[in-house]
Amino acid sequence: MELQFLITREQLITIAERIDSARITNHARLAKRMHALIVRALLLWVPLLSPLILFYFFVESHTPETYIAIAICAIAYLIAWKLVLKNIAENQASKFAGKITTLNPTIENTTLQSLASLEGRHTVTATTSTLTFTFPSGTSITTPWKKVCAFKQDDDFYYLTVCRLMMFKATYLVAKNGDTTETAGYQAGLEYITSRLPPDKVGR
């Protein structure tokens, strides 16, 4: 069973924008975690542990009363952390992550350039044992069905992720609409492809 379709530059631009948007989300999430970790260290652990460390190494007289005083101060500081300082740290982390709303233009251009080779006519050939993806350049890749490890979709494409050696993965596109007039045949081919994938590999 053979499916033919075109991928336009406009579609690639949309895909690149989605990839960049996902990158921004991931960067913001990571930035929030790192900022929260740094603020937590500055507002919690450094003030909490510094007096005890200084007392242990630099004070000659170690009395029970001093340790009790340090413990009381530490408990009071932990209460202040729970009631006030923790919220301050989390709010600052959220504000910091919220500032990350754009990517470097160089990265955006690189994303689109990496997709440029996909512009043009594609052919997907499905048999009972394999899938073959033929690209506009004329090169092709054949993979067994069992290597397809993830399957997602949006309004225009199906995204089939193939797991190869070790951690290497590659994602291939299959358009939901072909470039021929045989709409029924094309849709039948799509249904055949989706039917060959276990339900737990299908997502959106």
mmCIF file of N, CA and C in Angstrom, residues 73-194:
data_model
loop_
_atom_site.group_PDB
_atom_site.id
_atom_site.type_symbol
_atom_site.label_atom_id
_atom_site.label_comp_id
_atom_site.label_asym_id
_atom_site.label_seq_id
_atom_site.Cartn_x
_atom_site.Cartn_y
_atom_site.Cartn_z
ATOM 1 N N CYS A 73 16.699 28.715 67.335
ATOM 2 C CA CYS A 73 16.760 29.638 66.185
ATOM 3 C C CYS A 73 16.477 28.905 64.877
ATOM 4 N N ALA A 74 17.014 27.684 64.757
ATOM 5 C CA ALA A 74 16.787 26.912 63.539
ATOM 6 C C ALA A 74 15.316 26.571 63.376
ATOM 7 N N ILE A 75 14.654 26.178 64.472
ATOM 8 C CA ILE A 75 13.223 25.861 64.414
ATOM 9 C C ILE A 75 12.420 27.100 64.046
ATOM 10 N N ALA A 76 12.767 28.223 64.655
ATOM 11 C CA ALA A 76 12.068 29.472 64.335
ATOM 12 C C ALA A 76 12.261 29.838 62.857
ATOM 13 N N TYR A 77 13.474 29.622 62.362
ATOM 14 C CA TYR A 77 13.732 29.954 60.953
ATOM 15 C C TYR A 77 12.963 29.023 60.026
ATOM 16 N N LEU A 78 12.868 27.740 60.393
ATOM 17 C CA LEU A 78 12.098 26.800 59.579
ATOM 18 C C LEU A 78 10.628 27.188 59.538
ATOM 19 N N ILE A 79 10.107 27.656 60.665
ATOM 20 C CA ILE A 79 8.714 28.116 60.683
ATOM 21 C C ILE A 79 8.537 29.325 59.767
ATOM 22 N N ALA A 80 9.497 30.256 59.854
ATOM 23 C CA ALA A 80 9.442 31.427 58.969
ATOM 24 C C ALA A 80 9.532 31.013 57.502
ATOM 25 N N TRP A 81 10.355 29.995 57.223
ATOM 26 C CA TRP A 81 10.469 29.486 55.847
ATOM 27 C C TRP A 81 9.140 28.945 55.356
ATOM 28 N N LYS A 82 8.501 28.139 56.189
ATOM 29 C CA LYS A 82 7.234 27.529 55.797
ATOM 30 C C LYS A 82 6.144 28.571 55.579
ATOM 31 N N LEU A 83 6.108 29.574 56.424
ATOM 32 C CA LEU A 83 5.017 30.548 56.386
ATOM 33 C C LEU A 83 5.235 31.686 55.397
ATOM 34 N N VAL A 84 6.503 32.095 55.199
ATOM 35 C CA VAL A 84 6.762 33.297 54.402
ATOM 36 C C VAL A 84 7.793 33.074 53.294
ATOM 37 N N LEU A 85 8.973 32.650 53.688
ATOM 38 C CA LEU A 85 10.097 32.646 52.754
ATOM 39 C C LEU A 85 9.903 31.661 51.598
ATOM 40 N N LYS A 86 9.270 30.525 51.846
ATOM 41 C CA LYS A 86 9.061 29.540 50.784
ATOM 42 C C LYS A 86 8.203 30.129 49.669
ATOM 43 N N ASN A 87 7.146 30.855 50.035
ATOM 44 C CA ASN A 87 6.289 31.486 49.022
ATOM 45 C C ASN A 87 7.051 32.541 48.230
ATOM 46 N N ILE A 88 7.917 33.281 48.905
ATOM 47 C CA ILE A 88 8.736 34.281 48.216
ATOM 48 C C ILE A 88 9.637 33.603 47.177
ATOM 49 N N ALA A 89 10.269 32.493 47.583
ATOM 50 C CA ALA A 89 11.157 31.775 46.667
ATOM 51 C C ALA A 89 10.402 31.252 45.459
ATOM 52 N N GLU A 90 9.223 30.668 45.674
ATOM 53 C CA GLU A 90 8.442 30.119 44.570
ATOM 54 C C GLU A 90 7.938 31.213 43.646
ATOM 55 N N ASN A 91 7.522 32.348 44.209
ATOM 56 C CA ASN A 91 7.051 33.461 43.376
ATOM 57 C C ASN A 91 8.178 34.032 42.521
ATOM 58 N N GLN A 92 9.355 34.149 43.107
ATOM 59 C CA GLN A 92 10.494 34.655 42.352
ATOM 60 C C GLN A 92 10.868 33.711 41.219
ATOM 61 N N ALA A 93 10.799 32.403 41.484
ATOM 62 C CA ALA A 93 11.106 31.422 40.442
ATOM 63 C C ALA A 93 10.097 31.498 39.306
ATOM 64 N N SER A 94 8.818 31.670 39.638
ATOM 65 C CA SER A 94 7.785 31.768 38.603
ATOM 66 C C SER A 94 7.964 33.023 37.760
ATOM 67 N N LYS A 95 8.305 34.144 38.405
ATOM 68 C CA LYS A 95 8.538 35.383 37.667
ATOM 69 C C LYS A 95 9.735 35.247 36.737
ATOM 70 N N PHE A 96 10.775 34.601 37.232
ATOM 71 C CA PHE A 96 11.977 34.412 36.420
ATOM 72 C C PHE A 96 11.681 33.549 35.201
ATOM 73 N N ALA A 97 10.939 32.442 35.399
ATOM 74 C CA ALA A 97 10.588 31.561 34.279
ATOM 75 C C ALA A 97 9.665 32.264 33.298
ATOM 76 N N GLY A 98 8.798 33.145 33.807
ATOM 77 C CA GLY A 98 7.868 33.860 32.929
ATOM 78 C C GLY A 98 8.548 34.810 31.968
ATOM 79 N N LYS A 99 9.780 35.222 32.284
ATOM 80 C CA LYS A 99 10.521 36.117 31.399
ATOM 81 C C LYS A 99 11.068 35.392 30.171
ATOM 82 N N ILE A 100 11.121 34.064 30.231
ATOM 83 C CA ILE A 100 11.670 33.291 29.108
ATOM 84 C C ILE A 100 10.534 32.985 28.142
ATOM 85 N N THR A 101 10.282 33.886 27.230
ATOM 86 C CA THR A 101 9.166 33.729 26.293
ATOM 87 C C THR A 101 9.620 33.690 24.839
ATOM 88 N N THR A 102 10.909 33.853 24.588
ATOM 89 C CA THR A 102 11.409 33.838 23.214
ATOM 90 C C THR A 102 12.704 33.041 23.148
ATOM 91 N N LEU A 103 13.002 32.594 21.939
ATOM 92 C CA LEU A 103 14.261 31.911 21.684
ATOM 93 C C LEU A 103 15.192 32.836 20.914
ATOM 94 N N ASN A 104 16.449 32.542 20.979
ATOM 95 C CA ASN A 104 17.419 33.258 20.163
ATOM 96 C C ASN A 104 17.062 33.083 18.683
ATOM 97 N N PRO A 105 17.028 34.170 17.885
ATOM 98 C CA PRO A 105 16.688 34.045 16.463
ATOM 99 C C PRO A 105 17.539 33.018 15.730
ATOM 100 N N THR A 106 18.779 32.846 16.154
ATOM 101 C CA THR A 106 19.651 31.853 15.519
ATOM 102 C C THR A 106 19.089 30.449 15.703
ATOM 103 N N ILE A 107 18.578 30.166 16.906
ATOM 104 C CA ILE A 107 17.986 28.856 17.173
ATOM 105 C C ILE A 107 16.732 28.660 16.342
ATOM 106 N N GLU A 108 15.902 29.699 16.219
ATOM 107 C CA GLU A 108 14.686 29.603 15.410
ATOM 108 C C GLU A 108 15.027 29.297 13.952
ATOM 109 N N ASN A 109 16.018 29.985 13.411
ATOM 110 C CA ASN A 109 16.423 29.745 12.026
ATOM 111 C C ASN A 109 16.970 28.334 11.856
ATOM 112 N N THR A 110 17.706 27.863 12.853
ATOM 113 C CA THR A 110 18.260 26.515 12.783
ATOM 114 C C THR A 110 17.169 25.471 12.758
ATOM 115 N N THR A 111 16.107 25.682 13.513
ATOM 116 C CA THR A 111 14.988 24.735 13.535
ATOM 117 C C THR A 111 14.373 24.598 12.155
ATOM 118 N N LEU A 112 14.096 25.718 11.506
ATOM 119 C CA LEU A 112 13.496 25.673 10.179
ATOM 120 C C LEU A 112 14.461 25.080 9.159
ATOM 121 N N GLN A 113 15.739 25.410 9.267
ATOM 122 C CA GLN A 113 16.730 24.864 8.338
ATOM 123 C C GLN A 113 16.844 23.350 8.463
ATOM 124 N N SER A 114 16.718 22.844 9.685
ATOM 125 C CA SER A 114 16.818 21.397 9.885
ATOM 126 C C SER A 114 15.632 20.657 9.273
ATOM 127 N N LEU A 115 14.528 21.363 9.042
ATOM 128 C CA LEU A 115 13.337 20.754 8.446
ATOM 129 C C LEU A 115 13.252 20.983 6.945
ATOM 130 N N ALA A 116 14.144 21.797 6.406
ATOM 131 C CA ALA A 116 14.039 22.205 4.998
ATOM 132 C C ALA A 116 14.048 21.029 4.035
ATOM 133 N N SER A 117 14.794 19.980 4.363
ATOM 134 C CA SER A 117 14.889 18.835 3.459
ATOM 135 C C SER A 117 13.572 18.066 3.331
ATOM 136 N N LEU A 118 12.608 18.360 4.202
ATOM 137 C CA LEU A 118 11.317 17.666 4.154
ATOM 138 C C LEU A 118 10.349 18.304 3.165
ATOM 139 N N GLU A 119 10.691 19.472 2.634
ATOM 140 C CA GLU A 119 9.789 20.134 1.694
ATOM 141 C C GLU A 119 9.760 19.372 0.375
ATOM 142 N N GLY A 120 8.569 19.040 -0.081
ATOM 143 C CA GLY A 120 8.431 18.336 -1.353
ATOM 144 C C GLY A 120 7.556 17.091 -1.246
ATOM 145 N N ARG A 121 7.712 16.186 -2.214
ATOM 146 C CA ARG A 121 6.870 14.990 -2.302
ATOM 147 C C ARG A 121 7.443 13.845 -1.477
ATOM 148 N N HIS A 122 6.572 13.210 -0.713
ATOM 149 C CA HIS A 122 6.934 12.063 0.109
ATOM 150 C C HIS A 122 6.104 10.853 -0.314
ATOM 151 N N THR A 123 6.683 9.691 -0.107
ATOM 152 C CA THR A 123 5.974 8.442 -0.353
ATOM 153 C C THR A 123 6.167 7.525 0.844
ATOM 154 N N VAL A 124 5.072 6.974 1.327
ATOM 155 C CA VAL A 124 5.128 5.996 2.406
ATOM 156 C C VAL A 124 4.543 4.689 1.881
ATOM 157 N N THR A 125 5.326 3.638 1.969
ATOM 158 C CA THR A 125 4.890 2.320 1.503
ATOM 159 C C THR A 125 4.741 1.398 2.703
ATOM 160 N N ALA A 126 3.539 0.882 2.882
ATOM 161 C CA ALA A 126 3.248 0.015 4.019
ATOM 162 C C ALA A 126 3.011 -1.409 3.535
ATOM 163 N N THR A 127 3.731 -2.343 4.125
ATOM 164 C CA THR A 127 3.502 -3.763 3.865
ATOM 165 C C THR A 127 3.145 -4.431 5.192
ATOM 166 N N THR A 128 2.935 -5.714 5.159
ATOM 167 C CA THR A 128 2.560 -6.424 6.380
ATOM 168 C C THR A 128 3.696 -6.457 7.400
ATOM 169 N N SER A 129 4.921 -6.250 6.941
ATOM 170 C CA SER A 129 6.061 -6.369 7.856
ATOM 171 C C SER A 129 6.855 -5.079 8.034
ATOM 172 N N THR A 130 6.778 -4.154 7.080
ATOM 173 C CA THR A 130 7.626 -2.961 7.152
ATOM 174 C C THR A 130 6.901 -1.696 6.714
ATOM 175 N N LEU A 131 7.523 -0.582 7.067
ATOM 176 C CA LEU A 131 7.151 0.741 6.567
ATOM 177 C C LEU A 131 8.363 1.338 5.875
ATOM 178 N N THR A 132 8.154 1.885 4.675
ATOM 179 C CA THR A 132 9.246 2.532 3.953
ATOM 180 C C THR A 132 8.892 3.987 3.711
ATOM 181 N N PHE A 133 9.767 4.885 4.173
ATOM 182 C CA PHE A 133 9.590 6.321 3.993
ATOM 183 C C PHE A 133 10.554 6.791 2.911
ATOM 184 N N THR A 134 10.015 7.365 1.832
ATOM 185 C CA THR A 134 10.839 7.912 0.756
ATOM 186 C C THR A 134 10.696 9.426 0.761
ATOM 187 N N PHE A 135 11.838 10.108 0.794
ATOM 188 C CA PHE A 135 11.853 11.554 0.977
ATOM 189 C C PHE A 135 12.023 12.283 -0.358
ATOM 190 N N PRO A 136 11.814 13.612 -0.368
ATOM 191 C CA PRO A 136 11.961 14.378 -1.608
ATOM 192 C C PRO A 136 13.312 14.213 -2.281
ATOM 193 N N SER A 137 14.346 13.963 -1.505
ATOM 194 C CA SER A 137 15.681 13.790 -2.071
ATOM 195 C C SER A 137 15.837 12.469 -2.816
ATOM 196 N N GLY A 138 14.892 11.559 -2.635
ATOM 197 C CA GLY A 138 14.974 10.242 -3.260
ATOM 198 C C GLY A 138 15.474 9.156 -2.343
ATOM 199 N N THR A 139 16.037 9.535 -1.213
ATOM 200 C CA THR A 139 16.498 8.536 -0.248
ATOM 201 C C THR A 139 15.308 7.925 0.476
ATOM 202 N N SER A 140 15.489 6.738 0.999
ATOM 203 C CA SER A 140 14.398 6.057 1.685
ATOM 204 C C SER A 140 14.925 5.302 2.898
ATOM 205 N N ILE A 141 14.039 5.075 3.832
ATOM 206 C CA ILE A 141 14.358 4.329 5.048
ATOM 207 C C ILE A 141 13.247 3.307 5.276
ATOM 208 N N THR A 142 13.630 2.076 5.525
ATOM 209 C CA THR A 142 12.671 1.006 5.785
ATOM 210 C C THR A 142 12.828 0.543 7.228
ATOM 211 N N THR A 143 11.702 0.401 7.915
ATOM 212 C CA THR A 143 11.741 -0.014 9.310
ATOM 213 C C THR A 143 10.645 -1.033 9.580
ATOM 214 N N PRO A 144 10.912 -2.008 10.416
ATOM 215 C CA PRO A 144 9.859 -2.957 10.813
ATOM 216 C C PRO A 144 8.803 -2.252 11.663
ATOM 217 N N TRP A 145 7.605 -2.764 11.637
ATOM 218 C CA TRP A 145 6.526 -2.169 12.427
ATOM 219 C C TRP A 145 6.872 -2.121 13.907
ATOM 220 N N LYS A 146 7.539 -3.149 14.384
ATOM 221 C CA LYS A 146 7.815 -3.234 15.819
ATOM 222 C C LYS A 146 8.764 -2.134 16.300
ATOM 223 N N LYS A 147 9.451 -1.462 15.372
ATOM 224 C CA LYS A 147 10.366 -0.394 15.751
ATOM 225 C C LYS A 147 9.644 0.938 15.984
ATOM 226 N N VAL A 148 8.384 1.019 15.578
ATOM 227 C CA VAL A 148 7.628 2.247 15.802
ATOM 228 C C VAL A 148 7.250 2.303 17.279
ATOM 229 N N CYS A 149 7.846 3.233 18.014
ATOM 230 C CA CYS A 149 7.686 3.255 19.463
ATOM 231 C C CYS A 149 6.770 4.372 19.959
ATOM 232 N N ALA A 150 6.350 5.275 19.087
ATOM 233 C CA ALA A 150 5.425 6.335 19.494
ATOM 234 C C ALA A 150 4.688 6.845 18.267
ATOM 235 N N PHE A 151 3.479 7.347 18.491
ATOM 236 C CA PHE A 151 2.638 7.755 17.375
ATOM 237 C C PHE A 151 1.736 8.889 17.834
ATOM 238 N N LYS A 152 1.975 10.094 17.296
ATOM 239 C CA LYS A 152 1.172 11.250 17.674
ATOM 240 C C LYS A 152 0.594 11.900 16.416
ATOM 241 N N GLN A 153 -0.265 12.877 16.642
ATOM 242 C CA GLN A 153 -0.883 13.547 15.501
ATOM 243 C C GLN A 153 -1.264 14.969 15.854
ATOM 244 N N ASP A 154 -1.390 15.797 14.805
ATOM 245 C CA ASP A 154 -1.990 17.115 14.944
ATOM 246 C C ASP A 154 -3.006 17.265 13.824
ATOM 247 N N ASP A 155 -3.365 18.483 13.471
ATOM 248 C CA ASP A 155 -4.401 18.675 12.458
ATOM 249 C C ASP A 155 -3.961 18.253 11.058
ATOM 250 N N ASP A 156 -2.654 18.274 10.784
ATOM 251 C CA ASP A 156 -2.165 18.023 9.431
ATOM 252 C C ASP A 156 -1.389 16.719 9.262
ATOM 253 N N PHE A 157 -0.740 16.244 10.329
ATOM 254 C CA PHE A 157 0.180 15.125 10.169
ATOM 255 C C PHE A 157 0.021 14.080 11.274
ATOM 256 N N TYR A 158 0.460 12.881 10.921
ATOM 257 C CA TYR A 158 0.770 11.851 11.897
ATOM 258 C C TYR A 158 2.286 11.861 12.070
ATOM 259 N N TYR A 159 2.740 11.674 13.300
ATOM 260 C CA TYR A 159 4.170 11.647 13.602
ATOM 261 C C TYR A 159 4.520 10.262 14.134
ATOM 262 N N LEU A 160 5.273 9.512 13.353
ATOM 263 C CA LEU A 160 5.668 8.165 13.735
ATOM 264 C C LEU A 160 7.118 8.186 14.203
ATOM 265 N N THR A 161 7.330 7.881 15.459
ATOM 266 C CA THR A 161 8.680 7.849 16.020
ATOM 267 C C THR A 161 9.200 6.425 16.002
ATOM 268 N N VAL A 162 10.374 6.263 15.396
ATOM 269 C CA VAL A 162 10.995 4.946 15.251
ATOM 270 C C VAL A 162 12.197 4.873 16.178
ATOM 271 N N CYS A 163 12.234 3.851 17.027
ATOM 272 C CA CYS A 163 13.357 3.633 17.936
ATOM 273 C C CYS A 163 14.360 2.709 17.268
ATOM 274 N N ARG A 164 15.599 3.174 17.188
ATOM 275 C CA ARG A 164 16.643 2.380 16.547
ATOM 276 C C ARG A 164 17.664 1.939 17.580
ATOM 277 N N LEU A 165 18.936 2.030 17.280
ATOM 278 C CA LEU A 165 19.967 1.555 18.187
ATOM 279 C C LEU A 165 20.032 2.417 19.448
ATOM 280 N N MET A 166 20.193 1.749 20.598
ATOM 281 C CA MET A 166 20.347 2.404 21.882
ATOM 282 C C MET A 166 19.235 3.429 22.097
ATOM 283 N N MET A 167 19.618 4.701 22.313
ATOM 284 C CA MET A 167 18.645 5.755 22.594
ATOM 285 C C MET A 167 18.273 6.557 21.353
ATOM 286 N N PHE A 168 18.756 6.161 20.188
ATOM 287 C CA PHE A 168 18.519 6.938 18.975
ATOM 288 C C PHE A 168 17.081 6.761 18.510
ATOM 289 N N LYS A 169 16.428 7.898 18.246
ATOM 290 C CA LYS A 169 15.060 7.890 17.743
ATOM 291 C C LYS A 169 14.951 8.835 16.550
ATOM 292 N N ALA A 170 14.035 8.532 15.654
ATOM 293 C CA ALA A 170 13.772 9.414 14.516
ATOM 294 C C ALA A 170 12.265 9.476 14.299
ATOM 295 N N THR A 171 11.774 10.664 13.981
ATOM 296 C CA THR A 171 10.338 10.862 13.781
ATOM 297 C C THR A 171 10.062 11.176 12.315
ATOM 298 N N TYR A 172 9.066 10.484 11.758
ATOM 299 C CA TYR A 172 8.702 10.638 10.351
ATOM 300 C C TYR A 172 7.258 11.113 10.245
ATOM 301 N N LEU A 173 7.028 11.926 9.214
ATOM 302 C CA LEU A 173 5.718 12.531 9.034
ATOM 303 C C LEU A 173 4.908 11.783 7.978
ATOM 304 N N VAL A 174 3.614 11.674 8.241
ATOM 305 C CA VAL A 174 2.662 11.165 7.249
ATOM 306 C C VAL A 174 1.495 12.137 7.220
ATOM 307 N N ALA A 175 1.273 12.774 6.071
ATOM 308 C CA ALA A 175 0.218 13.777 5.969
ATOM 309 C C ALA A 175 -1.159 13.128 6.040
ATOM 310 N N LYS A 176 -2.104 13.843 6.610
ATOM 311 C CA LYS A 176 -3.464 13.326 6.702
ATOM 312 C C LYS A 176 -4.213 13.459 5.387
ATOM 313 N N ASN A 177 -3.674 14.254 4.483
ATOM 314 C CA ASN A 177 -4.287 14.420 3.163
ATOM 315 C C ASN A 177 -3.234 14.227 2.090
ATOM 316 N N GLY A 178 -3.540 13.392 1.087
ATOM 317 C CA GLY A 178 -2.599 13.123 0.010
ATOM 318 C C GLY A 178 -2.684 14.145 -1.097
ATOM 319 N N ASP A 179 -1.803 14.017 -2.094
ATOM 320 C CA ASP A 179 -1.789 14.953 -3.220
ATOM 321 C C ASP A 179 -2.409 14.330 -4.464
ATOM 322 N N THR A 180 -3.233 13.293 -4.272
ATOM 323 C CA THR A 180 -3.934 12.673 -5.400
ATOM 324 C C THR A 180 -5.430 12.829 -5.202
ATOM 325 N N THR A 181 -6.185 12.481 -6.239
ATOM 326 C CA THR A 181 -7.645 12.585 -6.158
ATOM 327 C C THR A 181 -8.270 11.355 -5.512
ATOM 328 N N GLU A 182 -7.491 10.335 -5.246
ATOM 329 C CA GLU A 182 -8.009 9.106 -4.645
ATOM 330 C C GLU A 182 -8.065 9.255 -3.128
ATOM 331 N N THR A 183 -8.990 10.102 -2.699
ATOM 332 C CA THR A 183 -9.092 10.391 -1.275
ATOM 333 C C THR A 183 -9.442 9.149 -0.476
ATOM 334 N N ALA A 184 -10.377 8.370 -0.984
ATOM 335 C CA ALA A 184 -10.804 7.178 -0.265
ATOM 336 C C ALA A 184 -9.645 6.193 -0.096
ATOM 337 N N GLY A 185 -8.871 6.018 -1.159
ATOM 338 C CA GLY A 185 -7.730 5.109 -1.083
ATOM 339 C C GLY A 185 -6.681 5.605 -0.115
ATOM 340 N N TYR A 186 -6.456 6.912 -0.095
ATOM 341 C CA TYR A 186 -5.462 7.484 0.809
ATOM 342 C C TYR A 186 -5.906 7.293 2.259
ATOM 343 N N GLN A 187 -7.177 7.576 2.521
ATOM 344 C CA GLN A 187 -7.684 7.411 3.874
ATOM 345 C C GLN A 187 -7.633 5.951 4.315
ATOM 346 N N ALA A 188 -7.872 5.048 3.377
ATOM 347 C CA ALA A 188 -7.770 3.623 3.701
ATOM 348 C C ALA A 188 -6.342 3.262 4.095
ATOM 349 N N GLY A 189 -5.369 3.865 3.403
ATOM 350 C CA GLY A 189 -3.972 3.626 3.739
ATOM 351 C C GLY A 189 -3.626 4.148 5.127
ATOM 352 N N LEU A 190 -4.148 5.329 5.462
ATOM 353 C CA LEU A 190 -3.918 5.882 6.800
ATOM 354 C C LEU A 190 -4.526 4.988 7.878
ATOM 355 N N GLU A 191 -5.721 4.510 7.614
ATOM 356 C CA GLU A 191 -6.381 3.635 8.577
ATOM 357 C C GLU A 191 -5.600 2.334 8.763
ATOM 358 N N TYR A 192 -5.010 1.842 7.670
ATOM 359 C CA TYR A 192 -4.210 0.617 7.779
ATOM 360 C C TYR A 192 -2.984 0.862 8.657
ATOM 361 N N ILE A 193 -2.328 1.999 8.453
ATOM 362 C CA ILE A 193 -1.134 2.311 9.245
ATOM 363 C C ILE A 193 -1.483 2.433 10.725
ATOM 364 N N THR A 194 -2.541 3.186 11.018
ATOM 365 C CA THR A 194 -2.914 3.378 12.425
ATOM 366 C C THR A 194 -3.376 2.074 13.065
#
